[in-house]
């Protein structure tokens, strides 16, 4: 990961051309290169960078002249707020819809669920974001277009960010419910004369929800990453817009710092997901 | 006693809002910015967005008028010595900084000397004015600045980049704290800066001009996405959006809540030739060939087809809005027949093959412009091998050395004079300057020292004729820029240098 980020950002161009005024003298350019270590061989730059990153030092932004860690922490709350809201929204809609659609396959609600599943996985979220703005902000004037001022401002970006994960969750839950319904213990429960509601709530749902746990973890990471363009479209002042600016300005240290931060966050989250999985599903512990 | 004064204050507070005060600022003006400024401290502001957004906090000794001429700012007037080196500024009296500190000759001198100290690399201004020299305080409201040599652009550079900041406050809090909470004498004072989100300012009650500003609150919102900016102006969430393209204009044109403001941008688009590096020894060294290439391009057709006519063809680097423009020079006509004759005369009756580089997606429709030039040159037998480069790669030093020997580029020159465009692209030694002509260099040297405006105008006109006859470029076009405001905005006029002047802007209704 570190290797990939380090070398890809350096393929995108020379930071000196962007950070130094166009009429700067060759001496000023060289001074900038030396000051930021860009004159050293790539391998040497990489080793220095690796050492700092492992020591928790994420470096300093070229453009904003501030420590990258400070910049990330400044923007993190906004991104977390958006990602959590989107995750919550997808859960609130996907869980009941997925279960109902699995329990009543072929019903109108099932059709709706399958439609959401399909739409979520096929509609690009940046396109959806623009459509949401045009319809709900410009034409209907129901929600604000951009920014992060009040709860109202959260609605459109959260919807845009949640749809992909919502679709995936609905599909997953639907197939899990269908699968669990065919299990022998469900047949046993039914033969004992339990009502369908009790069967669904006590036996089907808990078992069908298990695979969802890992998906929630993965999707949350995806949302942190996916927030780059959603945040940019809705002018949401989070990590995504910070990364977008950093890429546009070839602010290498900041791009590296944000990517590493998100990667580290993803690894931590995956670990938590695995632990949670173990706690919920006894079968996982026995392996 | 205490109670009595409380009652008195209470009554004052009751009455004050009822008394109409002339020029009282009111309302909130919201402006969309396309990207997050690098900082709000003018000394570090390097990008146009940062300069635009921080400008309302500060005043300079002199300012630009709408026509590009130099107008009084914190200096009410100034005299220039005979030898063109000494400027005596007569400062405005009774001006205060936002923190209450007095603005006077001592403040100017302290800040000037602080900025001139090489270890204080804090005001980019001092780097850009090579001639910046000594300052002498004559009395409380008079300072004298002497430049090392006559500098035609000293006042321009002052208007561009020198702003008064309070020396006592700076000394007290230090530079880092000052950068986070900057103070000036400008019409607005900083209230809040949330990076990536907004900059909020409010009217400075003790501003030296009691008629300004017109709005009580000034808010810049950072909206990176162009589609979102377009949506926000339609809903009225922002009052001013900049950098619209012609599609945006078409969309907003019929919106009853929105006004479109159009103005010509001082950025000339051109095809550059090289006569150094890999350009040496090519047919481009022949003046007739370069004239032929100029005649081969259908500029009118290009502006009509690619920019819906929202642009003008140009005859050179000095454009109609620039000092010293000569209207007798008309853009090269589209005359492929004459172009072929010139090529034959130069010894290339069958044409030749040559490489051309294009900064992909760097400007509106630039890729199509490159293709269109390629097709036009093909029409006179010049076979252009076109290469597209991403912007970072295109404007790198290595690329300028190896590219071409023809490439498409553009250069702005925002202060009503073409000097910066000419000097930047035609001075030997700059890596992005790929055409060397001693005659042009000589003219530029004369212009740089011609403190008298009329004298400069005459030099520009002469140089234009020379560069028309012996063209170092295929001159293409300048474009109109568009901005949109909500209907309630009054007194707003975009400046060709793409920054904001907001002292006179109000919001009605």
PDB file of C-alpha atoms in Angstrom, chain B residues 17 54 88 121 131 191-192 204 209 213-214 227 233 251 254 266 302 312 316 328 361 367 462:
ATOM      1  CA  UNK B  17     -31.493  50.879  15.431  1.00  0.00           C
ATOM      2  CA  UNK B  54      -8.346  37.467   1.329  1.00  0.00           C
ATOM      3  CA  UNK B  88       6.608  59.977  -2.348  1.00  0.00           C
ATOM      4  CA  UNK B 121      10.083  35.268   3.731  1.00  0.00           C
ATOM      5  CA  UNK B 131      13.654  46.997  -7.616  1.00  0.00           C
ATOM      6  CA  UNK B 191     -15.006  36.501  11.626  1.00  0.00           C
ATOM      7  CA  UNK B 192     -14.400  32.837  10.973  1.00  0.00           C
ATOM      8  CA  UNK B 204     -15.490  46.888   9.393  1.00  0.00           C
ATOM      9  CA  UNK B 209     -14.554  55.290   3.577  1.00  0.00           C
ATOM     10  CA  UNK B 213     -18.773  48.410   2.332  1.00  0.00           C
ATOM     11  CA  UNK B 214     -22.406  47.916   1.420  1.00  0.00           C
ATOM     12  CA  UNK B 227     -22.425  21.454 -11.420  1.00  0.00           C
ATOM     13  CA  UNK B 233     -26.819  29.964  -7.881  1.00  0.00           C
ATOM     14  CA  UNK B 251     -28.551  27.033 -18.905  1.00  0.00           C
ATOM     15  CA  UNK B 254     -33.365  32.288 -19.187  1.00  0.00           C
ATOM     16  CA  UNK B 266      -6.844  39.000 -20.737  1.00  0.00           C
ATOM     17  CA  UNK B 302     -12.527  28.377 -34.750  1.00  0.00           C
ATOM     18  CA  UNK B 312     -12.205  37.579 -30.337  1.00  0.00           C
ATOM     19  CA  UNK B 316      -0.734  39.731 -31.449  1.00  0.00           C
ATOM     20  CA  UNK B 328      -4.490  49.333 -37.413  1.00  0.00           C
ATOM     21  CA  UNK B 361      -8.008  19.522 -21.209  1.00  0.00           C
ATOM     22  CA  UNK B 367      -8.128  19.689 -27.481  1.00  0.00           C
ATOM     23  CA  UNK B 462       6.127  49.515 -32.142  1.00  0.00           C
TER      24      UNK B 462
END
